[in-house]
Backbone as CSV, one residue per row, in Angstrom:
resi,resn,N_x,N_y,N_z,CA_x,CA_y,CA_z,C_x,C_y,C_z
1,MET,-6.892,31.140,-0.544,-6.806,30.246,-1.691,-6.319,28.855,-1.273
2,PHE,-5.339,28.823,-0.352,-4.806,27.540,0.075,-5.863,26.668,0.747
3,PRO,-6.704,27.215,1.651,-7.768,26.377,2.235,-8.699,25.775,1.182
4,VAL,-8.939,26.516,0.106,-9.786,25.993,-0.970,-9.095,24.816,-1.655
5,LEU,-7.790,24.954,-1.877,-7.018,23.868,-2.489,-7.036,22.626,-1.598
6,VAL,-6.902,22.835,-0.296,-6.951,21.720,0.658,-8.307,21.021,0.592
7,ALA,-9.380,21.816,0.560,-10.728,21.246,0.507,-10.938,20.461,-0.783
8,LEU,-10.464,20.999,-1.909,-10.646,20.324,-3.197,-9.842,19.027,-3.266
9,SER,-8.596,19.060,-2.779,-7.769,17.849,-2.806,-8.351,16.775,-1.897
10,SER,-8.878,17.184,-0.755,-9.497,16.222,0.166,-10.759,15.636,-0.448
11,ALA,-11.534,16.490,-1.133,-12.752,16.011,-1.793,-12.408,15.000,-2.886
12,LEU,-11.323,15.250,-3.616,-10.891,14.322,-4.660,-10.506,12.976,-4.058
13,LEU,-9.748,13.006,-2.958,-9.328,11.766,-2.305,-10.539,10.980,-1.806
14,ILE,-11.476,11.670,-1.176,-12.665,10.994,-0.642,-13.501,10.406,-1.780
15,TRP,-13.595,11.121,-2.891,-14.342,10.610,-4.048,-13.687,9.339,-4.592
16,VAL,-12.360,9.350,-4.703,-11.631,8.176,-5.205,-11.831,6.986,-4.272
17,VAL,-11.731,7.227,-2.977,-11.932,6.162,-1.991,-13.363,5.631,-2.070
18,TYR,-14.315,6.532,-2.194,-15.722,6.132,-2.296,-15.947,5.232,-3.512
19,ARG,-15.378,5.610,-4.641,-15.547,4.811,-5.855,-14.873,3.448,-5.725
20,LEU,-13.691,3.417,-5.139,-12.984,2.149,-4.962,-13.793,1.185,-4.098
21,ILE,-14.317,1.698,-3.010,-15.043,0.843,-2.070,-16.381,0.390,-2.635
22,THR,-17.166,1.329,-3.145,-18.525,0.983,-3.595,-18.526,0.115,-4.846
23,LYS,-17.508,0.235,-5.688,-17.462,-0.534,-6.929,-16.816,-1.916,-6.760
24,ASN,-16.108,-2.109,-5.651,-15.333,-3.345,-5.550,-15.558,-4.156,-4.281
25,LEU,-16.366,-3.642,-3.362,-16.639,-4.384,-2.135,-18.139,-4.457,-1.892
26,PRO,-18.633,-5.610,-1.430,-20.050,-5.688,-1.059,-20.312,-4.840,0.182
27,THR,-21.568,-4.531,0.411,-21.936,-3.633,1.505,-21.434,-4.114,2.858
28,ASN,-21.496,-5.423,3.098,-21.099,-5.933,4.412,-19.590,-5.912,4.639
29,TYR,-18.809,-5.581,3.614,-17.360,-5.409,3.786,-16.916,-3.971,3.534
30,ALA,-17.837,-3.120,3.072,-17.493,-1.726,2.791,-17.052,-1.006,4.060
31,TRP,-17.691,-1.331,5.195,-17.338,-0.677,6.459,-15.878,-0.936,6.820
32,LEU,-15.366,-2.121,6.471,-13.986,-2.467,6.782,-13.032,-1.618,5.946
33,GLY,-13.385,-1.425,4.657,-12.575,-0.561,3.801,-12.535,0.863,4.318
34,ILE,-13.686,1.371,4.773,-13.750,2.724,5.323,-12.914,2.826,6.598
35,CYS,-13.007,1.800,7.428,-12.241,1.773,8.677,-10.740,1.806,8.400
36,ILE,-10.279,1.014,7.443,-8.853,0.997,7.090,-8.414,2.362,6.569
37,PHE,-9.275,2.991,5.775,-8.951,4.323,5.243,-8.768,5.335,6.367
38,ILE,-9.639,5.296,7.363,-9.607,6.293,8.429,-8.436,6.076,9.383
39,ILE,-8.147,4.833,9.745,-7.126,4.586,10.763,-5.739,4.350,10.185
40,SER,-5.619,4.295,8.870,-4.285,4.110,8.276,-3.558,5.456,8.222
41,PRO,-2.421,5.594,8.891,-1.693,6.871,8.894,-1.293,7.343,7.501
42,ALA,-1.078,6.403,6.578,-0.616,6.777,5.234,-1.743,7.272,4.339
43,LEU,-2.980,7.176,4.780,-4.107,7.563,3.934,-4.773,8.830,4.460
44,PHE,-5.783,8.682,5.280,-6.548,9.836,5.755,-5.691,10.813,6.556
45,LEU,-4.856,10.300,7.462,-4.116,11.169,8.372,-2.996,11.943,7.685
46,MET,-2.409,11.378,6.626,-1.276,12.026,5.970,-1.697,12.846,4.747
47,ASN,-2.977,12.884,4.465,-3.453,13.566,3.262,-2.986,15.009,3.200
48,LEU,-3.148,15.738,4.290,-2.821,17.160,4.297,-1.324,17.415,4.462
49,SER,-0.578,16.413,4.899,0.873,16.579,5.051,1.623,16.278,3.756
50,ALA,0.943,15.658,2.813,1.560,15.328,1.524,0.555,15.666,0.428
51,LEU,0.246,16.948,0.325,-0.854,17.397,-0.530,-0.631,17.026,-1.990
52,ARG,0.558,17.339,-2.508,0.840,17.075,-3.924,0.836,15.578,-4.221
53,GLN,1.441,14.816,-3.335,1.500,13.376,-3.569,0.131,12.730,-3.405
54,SER,-0.703,13.309,-2.556,-2.070,12.799,-2.408,-2.852,12.958,-3.709
55,ILE,-2.699,14.110,-4.364,-3.361,14.332,-5.652,-2.786,13.394,-6.708
56,ALA,-1.465,13.213,-6.688,-0.821,12.301,-7.636,-1.305,10.864,-7.430
57,THR,-1.536,10.487,-6.170,-2.048,9.147,-5.871,-3.437,8.956,-6.457
58,CYS,-4.280,9.975,-6.343,-5.632,9.901,-6.922,-5.552,9.721,-8.435
59,CYS,-4.624,10.425,-9.063,-4.433,10.272,-10.514,-3.979,8.860,-10.856
60,PHE,-3.149,8.279,-9.992,-2.679,6.909,-10.217,-3.829,5.910,-10.126
61,VAL,-4.738,6.122,-9.180,-5.901,5.241,-9.051,-6.750,5.291,-10.315
62,ILE,-6.931,6.498,-10.848,-7.685,6.650,-12.104,-6.933,5.971,-13.250
63,ALA,-5.607,6.089,-13.225,-4.787,5.448,-14.261,-4.943,3.930,-14.228
64,ILE,-4.964,3.352,-13.020,-5.145,1.906,-12.887,-6.512,1.491,-13.416
65,HIS,-7.497,2.331,-13.226,-8.841,2.058,-13.762,-8.771,1.847,-15.272
66,TYR,-8.012,2.689,-15.952,-7.872,2.543,-17.405,-6.984,1.352,-17.765
67,ALA,-5.980,1.073,-16.950,-5.106,-0.071,-17.223,-5.889,-1.378,-17.131
68,CYS,-6.845,-1.438,-16.207,-7.682,-2.638,-16.079,-8.501,-2.870,-17.347
69,LYS,-8.814,-1.783,-18.040,-9.568,-1.876,-19.292,-8.648,-1.970,-20.502
70,LYS,-7.347,-2.099,-20.232,-6.310,-2.199,-21.265,-6.234,-0.952,-22.139
71,ASN,-6.623,0.174,-21.567,-6.481,1.469,-22.243,-5.183,2.092,-21.755
72,TYR,-4.079,1.625,-22.309,-2.770,2.025,-21.814,-2.403,3.457,-22.199
73,LEU,-3.025,3.983,-23.215,-2.776,5.381,-23.587,-3.297,6.317,-22.496
74,MET,-4.505,6.028,-22.001,-5.062,6.841,-20.924,-4.283,6.617,-19.618
75,TYR,-3.794,5.387,-19.425,-2.950,5.127,-18.250,-1.717,6.017,-18.294
76,LEU,-1.080,6.067,-19.451,0.102,6.909,-19.628,-0.243,8.368,-19.371
77,ALA,-1.369,8.818,-19.901,-1.770,10.217,-19.736,-1.988,10.564,-18.262
78,MET,-2.657,9.676,-17.528,-2.943,9.962,-16.119,-1.681,9.910,-15.260
79,VAL,-0.745,9.045,-15.600,0.522,9.004,-14.858,1.315,10.286,-15.115
80,VAL,1.276,10.776,-16.343,1.941,12.040,-16.668,1.307,13.182,-15.879
81,VAL,-0.021,13.187,-15.793,-0.715,14.206,-14.994,-0.284,14.099,-13.529
82,ALA,-0.198,12.866,-13.020,0.254,12.661,-11.639,1.665,13.207,-11.443
83,ALA,2.524,13.008,-12.440,3.908,13.479,-12.352,3.997,14.997,-12.358
84,LEU,2.977,15.675,-12.881,2.951,17.141,-12.845,2.770,17.643,-11.414
85,PHE,2.125,16.832,-10.589,1.939,17.203,-9.189,3.106,16.733,-8.330
86,HIS,3.614,15.530,-8.626,4.754,14.999,-7.875,5.581,14.166,-8.847
87,LYS,6.789,14.624,-9.147,7.542,14.001,-10.238,7.944,12.559,-9.964
88,SER,7.917,12.128,-8.707,8.224,10.725,-8.416,7.181,9.794,-9.026
89,ALA,6.006,10.325,-9.368,4.935,9.501,-9.937,5.309,8.924,-11.291
90,ILE,6.326,9.467,-11.941,6.735,8.944,-13.238,7.246,7.504,-13.091
91,LEU,7.646,7.128,-11.876,8.100,5.757,-11.613,6.957,4.749,-11.679
92,LEU,5.730,5.246,-11.749,4.561,4.364,-11.783,4.267,3.828,-13.174
93,LEU,4.960,4.298,-14.169,4.692,3.884,-15.557,4.700,2.363,-15.758
94,PRO,5.664,1.621,-15.206,5.699,0.171,-15.492,4.596,-0.637,-14.811
95,PHE,3.895,-0.062,-13.853,2.980,-0.869,-13.054,1.682,-1.205,-13.778
96,CYS,1.520,-0.681,-14.971,0.383,-1.116,-15.783,0.543,-2.583,-16.179
97,LEU,1.786,-3.074,-16.120,2.057,-4.461,-16.507,1.483,-5.473,-15.521
98,ILE,1.262,-5.049,-14.263,0.698,-5.986,-13.288,-0.793,-5.724,-13.057
99,ALA,-1.335,-4.718,-13.726,-2.766,-4.405,-13.575,-3.594,-5.317,-14.471
100,ASN,-3.536,-6.592,-14.181,-4.289,-7.585,-14.955,-4.735,-8.691,-14.009
101,ASP,-5.686,-9.506,-14.466,-6.223,-10.562,-13.604,-5.637,-11.931,-13.922
102,ARG,-4.437,-11.947,-14.482,-3.772,-13.226,-14.704,-3.412,-13.852,-13.354
103,PRO,-3.741,-15.118,-13.157,-3.476,-15.762,-11.865,-1.996,-15.722,-11.494
104,VAL,-1.733,-15.635,-10.211,-0.361,-15.630,-9.702,-0.029,-17.044,-9.223
105,LYS,0.985,-17.624,-9.810,1.396,-18.976,-9.441,2.169,-18.957,-8.114
106,HIS,2.190,-20.087,-7.459,2.898,-20.161,-6.180,4.399,-19.925,-6.346
107,TRP,4.954,-20.361,-7.467,6.392,-20.165,-7.659,6.730,-18.677,-7.810
108,VAL,5.791,-17.889,-8.327,6.008,-16.444,-8.431,6.089,-15.831,-7.031
109,CYS,5.226,-16.303,-6.139,5.258,-15.817,-4.758,6.595,-16.139,-4.096
110,TRP,7.114,-17.325,-4.380,8.410,-17.699,-3.825,9.534,-16.820,-4.386
111,VAL,9.450,-16.496,-5.659,10.459,-15.621,-6.274,10.425,-14.232,-5.624
112,ILE,9.215,-13.716,-5.394,9.078,-12.401,-4.747,9.658,-12.448,-3.341
113,LEU,9.330,-13.496,-2.605,9.818,-13.629,-1.231,11.339,-13.744,-1.184
114,LEU,11.910,-14.621,-2.008,13.368,-14.808,-2.017,14.089,-13.567,-2.528
115,GLY,13.468,-12.883,-3.522,14.060,-11.643,-4.027,14.103,-10.564,-2.963
116,THR,13.048,-10.491,-2.153,13.002,-9.518,-1.060,14.080,-9.812,-0.021
117,ILE,14.210,-11.082,0.329,15.239,-11.481,1.295,16.632,-11.161,0.756
118,PHE,16.847,-11.407,-0.535,18.143,-11.116,-1.149,18.484,-9.622,-1.037
119,LEU,17.503,-8.751,-1.323,17.748,-7.311,-1.267,17.987,-6.833,0.162
120,LEU,17.371,-7.512,1.126,17.602,-7.151,2.521,19.002,-7.570,2.976
121,LEU,19.434,-8.735,2.517,20.757,-9.232,2.920,21.883,-8.494,2.214
122,PHE,21.664,-8.149,0.951,22.684,-7.439,0.175,22.200,-6.015,-0.059
123,SER,22.266,-5.220,0.991,21.708,-3.869,0.969,22.421,-2.946,-0.018
124,ASP,23.695,-3.236,-0.312,24.432,-2.401,-1.257,23.785,-2.433,-2.640
125,VAL,23.274,-3.603,-3.016,22.599,-3.717,-4.314,21.368,-2.819,-4.343
126,LEU,20.574,-2.876,-3.271,19.370,-2.052,-3.176,19.724,-0.569,-3.144
127,LEU,20.736,-0.210,-2.375,21.147,1.190,-2.271,21.589,1.738,-3.622
128,ASN,22.383,0.974,-4.349,22.855,1.420,-5.665,21.689,1.610,-6.632
129,MET,20.700,0.735,-6.545,19.527,0.856,-7.408,18.758,2.141,-7.100
130,VAL,18.536,2.402,-5.809,17.774,3.577,-5.396,18.527,4.862,-5.747
131,VAL,19.817,4.885,-5.492,20.619,6.073,-5.809,20.609,6.343,-7.309
132,TRP,20.732,5.269,-8.105,20.706,5.451,-9.562,19.383,6.048,-10.021
133,VAL,18.286,5.539,-9.476,16.963,6.078,-9.843,16.848,7.536,-9.410
134,ALA,17.317,7.854,-8.202,17.250,9.234,-7.710,18.064,10.181,-8.592
135,GLN,19.192,9.706,-9.099,20.043,10.543,-9.952,19.387,10.877,-11.281
136,GLN,18.481,10.030,-11.734,17.811,10.278,-13.010,16.894,11.496,-12.931
137,PHE,16.456,11.841,-11.716,15.593,13.015,-11.545,16.396,14.311,-11.517
138,ASN,17.720,14.166,-11.353,18.596,15.338,-11.297,18.108,16.330,-10.234
139,ASP,17.717,15.790,-9.093,17.202,16.588,-7.984,18.086,16.325,-6.773
140,LYS,18.734,17.373,-6.267,19.674,17.182,-5.160,18.985,16.672,-3.893
141,ASN,17.713,17.027,-3.712,16.992,16.544,-2.532,16.766,15.029,-2.600
142,TYR,16.379,14.542,-3.782,16.174,13.103,-3.954,17.489,12.349,-3.750
143,ILE,18.558,12.872,-4.319,19.863,12.209,-4.202,20.311,12.189,-2.744
144,HIS,20.100,13.312,-2.049,20.480,13.374,-0.630,19.685,12.368,0.187
145,MET,18.368,12.285,-0.066,17.524,11.343,0.673,17.923,9.902,0.405
146,ALA,18.351,9.631,-0.833,18.741,8.266,-1.192,20.057,7.865,-0.529
147,LYS,20.958,8.818,-0.389,22.287,8.504,0.128,22.391,8.589,1.645
148,GLN,21.459,9.297,2.289,21.572,9.441,3.734,21.335,8.105,4.441
149,ASP,22.002,7.951,5.554,21.982,6.672,6.268,20.787,6.612,7.218
150,MET,19.586,6.490,6.647,18.370,6.392,7.455,17.661,5.094,7.145
151,GLN,17.277,4.398,8.199,16.622,3.098,8.042,15.371,3.044,8.905
152,ASN,14.409,2.254,8.480,13.239,2.013,9.315,13.622,1.129,10.500
153,SER,12.884,1.263,11.577,13.162,0.459,12.765,12.799,-1.010,12.515
154,ILE,13.353,-1.865,13.343,13.042,-3.293,13.232,11.559,-3.532,13.510
155,ARG,11.008,-2.800,14.493,9.586,-2.964,14.817,8.702,-2.616,13.624
156,ALA,8.992,-1.475,12.981,8.201,-1.053,11.822,8.309,-2.073,10.693
157,THR,9.506,-2.626,10.510,9.723,-3.617,9.451,8.938,-4.893,9.719
158,LEU,8.958,-5.355,10.961,8.239,-6.583,11.311,6.729,-6.402,11.182
159,LEU,6.232,-5.236,11.601,4.790,-4.978,11.489,4.360,-4.928,10.030
160,THR,5.182,-4.303,9.193,4.862,-4.233,7.769,4.955,-5.607,7.125
161,ALA,5.871,-6.430,7.614,6.040,-7.783,7.066,4.786,-8.629,7.250
162,VAL,3.983,-8.320,8.268,2.732,-9.051,8.476,1.798,-8.838,7.293
163,TYR,1.653,-7.561,6.859,0.842,-7.275,5.670,1.388,-8.000,4.448
164,PHE,2.707,-7.923,4.315,3.370,-8.486,3.136,3.095,-9.981,3.007
165,PHE,3.308,-10.724,4.097,3.092,-12.169,4.060,1.612,-12.502,3.874
166,TYR,0.747,-11.743,4.503,-0.687,-12.013,4.403,-1.169,-11.884,2.962
167,VAL,-0.759,-10.818,2.305,-1.168,-10.608,0.912,-0.490,-11.618,-0.004
168,LEU,0.807,-11.814,0.178,1.568,-12.701,-0.701,1.051,-14.135,-0.653
169,LEU,0.756,-14.631,0.534,0.323,-16.021,0.679,-1.101,-16.254,0.188
170,ASN,-1.911,-15.201,0.158,-3.291,-15.350,-0.310,-3.480,-14.922,-1.756
171,LEU,-2.437,-14.376,-2.353,-2.535,-13.861,-3.717,-2.987,-14.916,-4.734
172,PRO,-2.462,-16.141,-4.675,-2.863,-17.142,-5.682,-4.340,-17.514,-5.649
173,LYS,-5.034,-17.200,-4.554,-6.441,-17.583,-4.419,-7.402,-16.526,-4.954
174,LEU,-6.929,-15.330,-5.226,-7.799,-14.232,-5.635,-8.073,-14.266,-7.133
175,LYS,-9.159,-13.589,-7.522,-9.545,-13.529,-8.930,-10.079,-12.140,-9.266
176,GLY,-10.115,-11.845,-10.552,-10.734,-10.610,-11.027,-10.058,-9.350,-10.508
177,LYS,-10.876,-8.318,-10.256,-10.331,-7.039,-9.815,-9.702,-7.126,-8.429
178,HIS,-10.212,-8.023,-7.606,-9.604,-8.199,-6.285,-8.157,-8.646,-6.422
179,LEU,-7.879,-9.486,-7.387,-6.510,-9.922,-7.653,-5.662,-8.748,-8.134
180,ILE,-6.212,-7.942,-9.031,-5.485,-6.786,-9.560,-5.094,-5.836,-8.430
181,PHE,-6.069,-5.504,-7.589,-5.814,-4.547,-6.514,-4.861,-5.118,-5.469
182,ALA,-4.939,-6.432,-5.228,-4.013,-7.059,-4.278,-2.584,-7.033,-4.816
183,LYS,-2.425,-7.253,-6.131,-1.093,-7.175,-6.746,-0.496,-5.786,-6.547
184,ILE,-1.312,-4.775,-6.803,-0.820,-3.398,-6.698,-0.529,-3.043,-5.243
185,TYR,-1.447,-3.435,-4.353,-1.234,-3.100,-2.941,0.003,-3.781,-2.386
186,MET,0.311,-4.985,-2.832,1.437,-5.719,-2.285,2.760,-4.954,-2.445
187,ILE,2.819,-4.067,-3.434,4.024,-3.249,-3.607,4.285,-2.400,-2.374
188,SER,3.200,-1.977,-1.707,3.351,-1.116,-0.528,4.087,-1.813,0.622
189,PRO,3.585,-2.938,1.136,4.349,-3.594,2.209,5.711,-4.101,1.754
190,LEU,5.845,-4.420,0.457,7.151,-4.832,-0.052,8.156,-3.688,0.101
191,LEU,7.748,-2.478,-0.287,8.624,-1.312,-0.123,8.857,-1.018,1.354
192,GLY,7.818,-1.254,2.171,7.958,-1.020,3.601,8.981,-1.948,4.243
193,VAL,9.022,-3.174,3.794,10.019,-4.125,4.304,11.420,-3.715,3.848
194,LEU,11.550,-3.347,2.587,12.854,-2.934,2.054,13.330,-1.615,2.668
195,ALA,12.390,-0.828,3.200,12.758,0.437,3.842,13.566,0.217,5.114
196,ARG,13.667,-1.035,5.542,14.568,-1.361,6.654,15.973,-0.915,6.307
197,GLN,16.318,-0.944,5.017,17.638,-0.522,4.566,17.651,0.938,4.109
198,ILE,16.576,1.377,3.447,16.515,2.754,2.922,15.123,3.308,3.204
199,SER,15.035,4.202,4.171,13.726,4.702,4.594,13.044,5.547,3.523
200,MET,13.802,6.036,2.564,13.231,6.845,1.485,12.127,6.101,0.729
201,LEU,12.194,4.783,0.725,11.228,3.978,-0.020,9.805,4.129,0.530
202,THR,9.686,4.572,1.778,8.354,4.730,2.342,7.566,5.834,1.634
203,ARG,8.269,6.773,0.995,7.562,7.822,0.263,6.832,7.259,-0.952
204,LEU,7.400,6.217,-1.552,6.744,5.588,-2.699,5.565,4.718,-2.273
205,GLN,5.564,4.309,-1.017,4.473,3.469,-0.518,3.111,4.136,-0.673
206,MET,3.080,5.448,-0.555,1.813,6.169,-0.559,0.994,5.903,-1.817
207,TYR,1.679,5.688,-2.936,0.968,5.453,-4.196,0.191,4.134,-4.169
208,PHE,0.663,3.187,-3.369,0.061,1.857,-3.358,-0.771,1.587,-2.105
209,ASP,-0.538,2.359,-1.055,-1.243,2.155,0.211,-2.757,2.247,0.067
210,ILE,-3.199,3.107,-0.818,-4.633,3.347,-0.943,-5.400,2.078,-1.323
211,TYR,-4.737,1.147,-1.969,-5.409,-0.089,-2.380,-5.609,-1.058,-1.219
212,ALA,-5.099,-0.711,-0.042,-5.360,-1.527,1.149,-6.843,-1.553,1.474
213,ILE,-7.557,-0.474,1.138,-8.980,-0.388,1.486,-9.817,-1.393,0.705
214,VAL,-9.266,-1.931,-0.380,-9.968,-2.949,-1.171,-9.288,-4.310,-1.027
215,ALA,-7.971,-4.330,-1.098,-7.230,-5.598,-1.117,-7.395,-6.387,0.180
216,LEU,-7.227,-5.736,1.326,-7.316,-6.472,2.592,-8.724,-7.001,2.867
217,PRO,-9.783,-6.190,2.714,-11.132,-6.758,2.878,-11.429,-7.872,1.874
218,ALA,-10.920,-7.740,0.641,-11.158,-8.764,-0.387,-10.517,-10.088,0.010
219,ILE,-9.319,-10.031,0.579,-8.651,-11.254,1.024,-9.417,-11.887,2.180
220,MET,-9.815,-11.065,3.145,-10.579,-11.588,4.284,-11.895,-12.200,3.817
221,MET,-12.521,-11.583,2.820,-13.781,-12.096,2.284,-13.563,-13.435,1.583
222,GLU,-12.463,-13.534,0.825,-12.167,-14.774,0.104,-11.837,-15.908,1.074
223,VAL,-11.075,-15.608,2.119,-10.726,-16.624,3.113,-11.981,-17.107,3.836
224,ARG,-12.856,-16.173,4.160,-14.101,-16.543,4.835,-14.994,-17.401,3.933
225,ALA,-14.955,-17.120,2.625,-15.802,-17.849,1.681,-15.371,-19.309,1.526
226,ARG,-14.175,-19.645,1.955,-13.706,-21.028,1.857,-14.428,-21.946,2.839
227,GLY,-15.111,-21.359,3.792,-15.834,-22.165,4.767,-15.023,-22.402,6.025
228,PRO,-15.592,-23.076,6.996,-14.899,-23.340,8.264,-13.621,-24.143,8.062
229,VAL,-12.699,-23.940,8.969,-11.436,-24.682,8.911,-11.697,-26.145,9.272
230,ARG,-11.163,-27.041,8.451,-11.332,-28.478,8.692,-9.986,-29.100,9.033
231,LEU,-10.032,-30.003,9.964,-8.806,-30.653,10.407,-8.255,-31.566,9.323
232,ASN,-6.987,-31.330,8.964,-6.284,-32.177,8.009,-5.328,-33.062,8.807
233,ARG,-5.745,-34.292,9.058,-4.947,-35.176,9.915,-3.609,-35.559,9.283
234,ARG,-3.534,-35.500,7.955,-2.292,-35.867,7.270,-1.263,-34.745,7.323
235,ASN,-1.758,-33.519,7.441,-0.844,-32.373,7.487,-1.410,-31.342,8.468
236,VAL,-0.968,-31.433,9.701,-1.463,-30.549,10.759,-1.045,-29.105,10.494
237,LEU,0.102,-28.916,9.823,0.583,-27.564,9.549,-0.391,-26.798,8.656
238,ILE,-1.020,-27.486,7.708,-1.999,-26.829,6.833,-3.199,-26.360,7.654
239,THR,-3.655,-27.202,8.566,-4.767,-26.823,9.437,-4.388,-25.638,10.321
240,PHE,-3.167,-25.668,10.833,-2.693,-24.566,11.679,-2.673,-23.256,10.891
241,TRP,-2.126,-23.312,9.652,-2.073,-22.101,8.838,-3.470,-21.612,8.483
242,ASP,-4.383,-22.520,8.188,-5.756,-22.115,7.874,-6.395,-21.386,9.051
243,CYS,-6.132,-21.854,10.258,-6.663,-21.192,11.458,-6.048,-19.806,11.628
244,VAL,-4.742,-19.727,11.443,-4.049,-18.434,11.550,-4.553,-17.471,10.482
245,ASN,-4.678,-17.969,9.259,-5.081,-17.138,8.122,-6.513,-16.630,8.277
246,ARG,-7.377,-17.465,8.820,-8.796,-17.109,8.919,-9.111,-16.256,10.149
247,TYR,-8.447,-16.545,11.267,-8.817,-15.897,12.523,-7.748,-14.925,13.042
248,ALA,-6.514,-15.391,13.135,-5.478,-14.593,13.791,-4.997,-13.414,12.935
249,MET,-4.764,-13.652,11.634,-4.193,-12.601,10.793,-5.086,-11.362,10.669
250,PRO,-6.403,-11.505,10.431,-7.244,-10.294,10.376,-7.207,-9.485,11.673
251,VAL,-7.255,-10.187,12.816,-7.201,-9.491,14.103,-5.860,-8.792,14.270
252,LEU,-4.775,-9.471,13.891,-3.431,-8.904,14.008,-3.282,-7.680,13.115
253,ILE,-3.789,-7.752,11.902,-3.664,-6.638,10.959,-4.434,-5.412,11.444
254,ILE,-5.665,-5.601,11.896,-6.431,-4.477,12.431,-5.746,-3.915,13.675
255,GLY,-5.182,-4.803,14.484,-4.443,-4.358,15.669,-3.246,-3.494,15.299
256,ILE,-2.531,-3.875,14.237,-1.374,-3.096,13.784,-1.819,-1.728,13.278
257,PHE,-2.926,-1.689,12.545,-3.464,-0.408,12.094,-3.765,0.503,13.284
258,LEU,-4.405,-0.052,14.317,-4.752,0.745,15.490,-3.495,1.209,16.229
259,LEU,-2.497,0.345,16.310,-1.236,0.710,16.958,-0.563,1.863,16.227
260,ARG,-0.555,1.790,14.907,0.069,2.855,14.127,-0.753,4.144,14.185
261,TYR,-2.055,4.001,14.292,-2.922,5.170,14.461,-2.575,5.875,15.770
262,TYR,-2.420,5.109,16.834,-2.049,5.668,18.140,-0.653,6.287,18.078
263,SER,0.290,5.580,17.461,1.668,6.064,17.377,1.769,7.354,16.572
264,PHE,0.875,7.502,15.584,0.890,8.695,14.750,0.722,9.949,15.596
265,PHE,-0.137,9.892,16.606,-0.429,11.060,17.418,0.497,11.202,18.617
266,THR,1.227,10.163,18.956,2.086,10.219,20.144,3.556,10.370,19.805
267,THR,3.911,10.334,18.512,5.322,10.467,18.145,5.830,11.877,18.470
268,PRO,7.069,12.007,18.943,7.637,13.321,19.274,7.729,14.267,18.074
269,ASP,7.695,13.718,16.856,7.812,14.552,15.663,6.697,15.583,15.575
270,TRP,5.555,15.310,16.223,4.396,16.199,16.101,4.255,17.149,17.291
271,GLU,5.237,17.170,18.178,5.111,18.024,19.356,5.018,19.502,18.994
272,ALA,5.612,19.874,17.848,5.557,21.283,17.435,4.164,21.688,16.981
273,PHE,3.328,20.706,16.695,1.962,20.986,16.239,1.003,20.609,17.371
274,PHE,0.417,21.605,17.966,-0.378,21.374,19.167,-1.696,20.666,18.871
275,THR,-2.215,20.858,17.679,-3.477,20.207,17.316,-3.338,19.609,15.933
276,TYR,-4.052,18.514,15.730,-4.105,17.908,14.391,-5.110,18.692,13.557
277,ARG,-4.662,19.229,12.447,-5.496,20.097,11.628,-6.109,19.323,10.471
278,SER,-7.347,19.637,10.180,-8.052,18.965,9.088,-8.947,19.982,8.392
279,ILE,-9.633,19.548,7.349,-10.492,20.441,6.583,-11.681,20.920,7.427
280,PHE,-11.947,20.234,8.563,-13.080,20.636,9.380,-12.823,21.998,10.065
281,LEU,-11.569,22.418,10.118,-11.269,23.730,10.671,-11.736,24.847,9.752
282,LEU,-12.037,24.506,8.497,-12.520,25.520,7.559,-13.978,25.860,7.812
283,LEU,-14.675,24.996,8.528,-16.119,25.193,8.755,-16.367,26.261,9.804
């Protein structure tokens, strides 16, 4: 029975990914979305290690679909269904508020950036917030995870910060559904950066990571659509950033994905498992 459940949950995830890519990316960028899905440790590789949360994530994607149509009743229903599989999904209720295509002003980006820095510098504030939320679930495991002194490494934080800055700085230029998905995805690297203080936050990242398959290709497509970089003699820094944004950042981001893909299989945590298991073993 369990292998059947694994096959069905994997089929659901693949269907959700297929719909996200085919409905929101042109054919010449669809391959990039598929590539990100396959090499991202938090998506394809972790599906079978977090079965319940993977199903809850699929429900969240469907919920966002209804939120985009301003059908908030169905959004609520799908989040409740997600919470039946993984109760942490109930924290997704407020995110319907950002599932809209209202433009993001530059000052909002600055507020997000400064707010993130504040929470990193004053970790006690962040810790108290996380512990309070964990206590609302009345689950000793959640409370223990929130209070334990575990932090993400500096390397992991810096690598995640690349995604965060890339999305944040390009957010004001996006429109339509690409803007919506970029807003939602940005929560993932934001939590990843804050996990420098509390590693438990990486578990919530999974709900938002899936939107990387649309948000990152959409940003690269929008940057490319601006045309070749032109020299701004009055402000060389703008020209420098345009070059970095157009050429260096996409290469760096794909490189980070590949590095994490490699690290996923070489980490000592997996030594007890001699082979990586997937649904293909059922064949």
